[in-house]
Amino acid sequence: MEGQKNTCPTVEVKVRDAEMGRERAERILNEGANIPVNLKQTGRLPPWYDPQKFKKGQEFFHQNYFALFVSKLAGLIVVLAIASILRVLKMSRKSGDKITAYKRYMATIHHMLMWYDGDLEDPQSRAHKSLIMVRGFHCAASNKANGVGFGHISQKDMALTQFGFMGFSLLNFKLLGLKGTSDQIDGFVHFWRTIGYLMGINDKFNLCDGNPDETEEACRIVLERAFVPGLARDDPDFIHFSTALMEGMRPVVPIWTPAPSWPSLDISAA
């Protein structure tokens, strides 16, 4: 993990971390594809939750607000390249044009900001209530997907969605101009490990269930094995929904414009 480190890990430690990350990625992509999201998650914090680490993760976000915001929006786009995720979004009919996409993704940002600002240990906090609400949305979507024959949302799909919120931040630390201490970077990983757990990701499939170097390697494998092939597919639905996302979010990021070769959505009648 490239950041402001206080220690210099040995070659043996780096090799071990890389191996652990690869093993986790393989488990997510293979075994995780056949195991549904944990619909019985009650919203109770996990036994390994560390409030100090969580706060360090919140600090890291506020210290790198714009760069992390951009990386998360890019992450949301690549998540649409996963066919099993996209078909559930398509089924919801809530993000297929720029207006519905704007509403959906602004709501996503709104919830995420509450998590970055809130206290999950307080059941009455806005952050905790937001997590319970979003989890309810996921459970409803999973049950609906299962009802139409798609099967429940899988642990793999949840972990790939988790990547959308933190993966590019770890993989492109210098490129994004991110700044943070080793404690803050570790806290950022812990933050998303906690959020993933509360969303129903089992620990063995949690992309962030490890130190930053392990998690970075897991993200690299997931990017190469899942997202790159997904982006290489000639999928009209991906073009349609990703264009809707980009056009819908243009009021938030005005310089972000779909490529000229991408079709423009005509929703003048909406």
PDB file of N, CA and C in Angstrom, residues 28 89 220 235 261:
ATOM      1  N   ILE A  28     -13.451 -15.134  -3.118  1.00  0.00           N
ATOM      2  CA  ILE A  28     -14.590 -14.274  -3.450  1.00  0.00           C
ATOM      3  C   ILE A  28     -15.133 -14.611  -4.837  1.00  0.00           C
ATOM      4  N   LEU A  89     -29.907  -4.236 -11.125  1.00  0.00           N
ATOM      5  CA  LEU A  89     -30.177  -2.805 -11.268  1.00  0.00           C
ATOM      6  C   LEU A  89     -31.202  -2.556 -12.372  1.00  0.00           C
ATOM      7  N   ARG A 220      -6.521  -5.877  -6.670  1.00  0.00           N
ATOM      8  CA  ARG A 220      -5.848  -5.989  -7.962  1.00  0.00           C
ATOM      9  C   ARG A 220      -6.324  -7.233  -8.723  1.00  0.00           C
ATOM     10  N   ASP A 235     -21.451  -4.984 -24.325  1.00  0.00           N
ATOM     11  CA  ASP A 235     -22.750  -5.097 -23.666  1.00  0.00           C
ATOM     12  C   ASP A 235     -23.517  -3.781 -23.792  1.00  0.00           C
ATOM     13  N   SER A 261     -18.325   8.986 -28.556  1.00  0.00           N
ATOM     14  CA  SER A 261     -18.822   7.824 -29.293  1.00  0.00           C
ATOM     15  C   SER A 261     -19.959   7.118 -28.570  1.00  0.00           C
TER      16      SER A 261
END
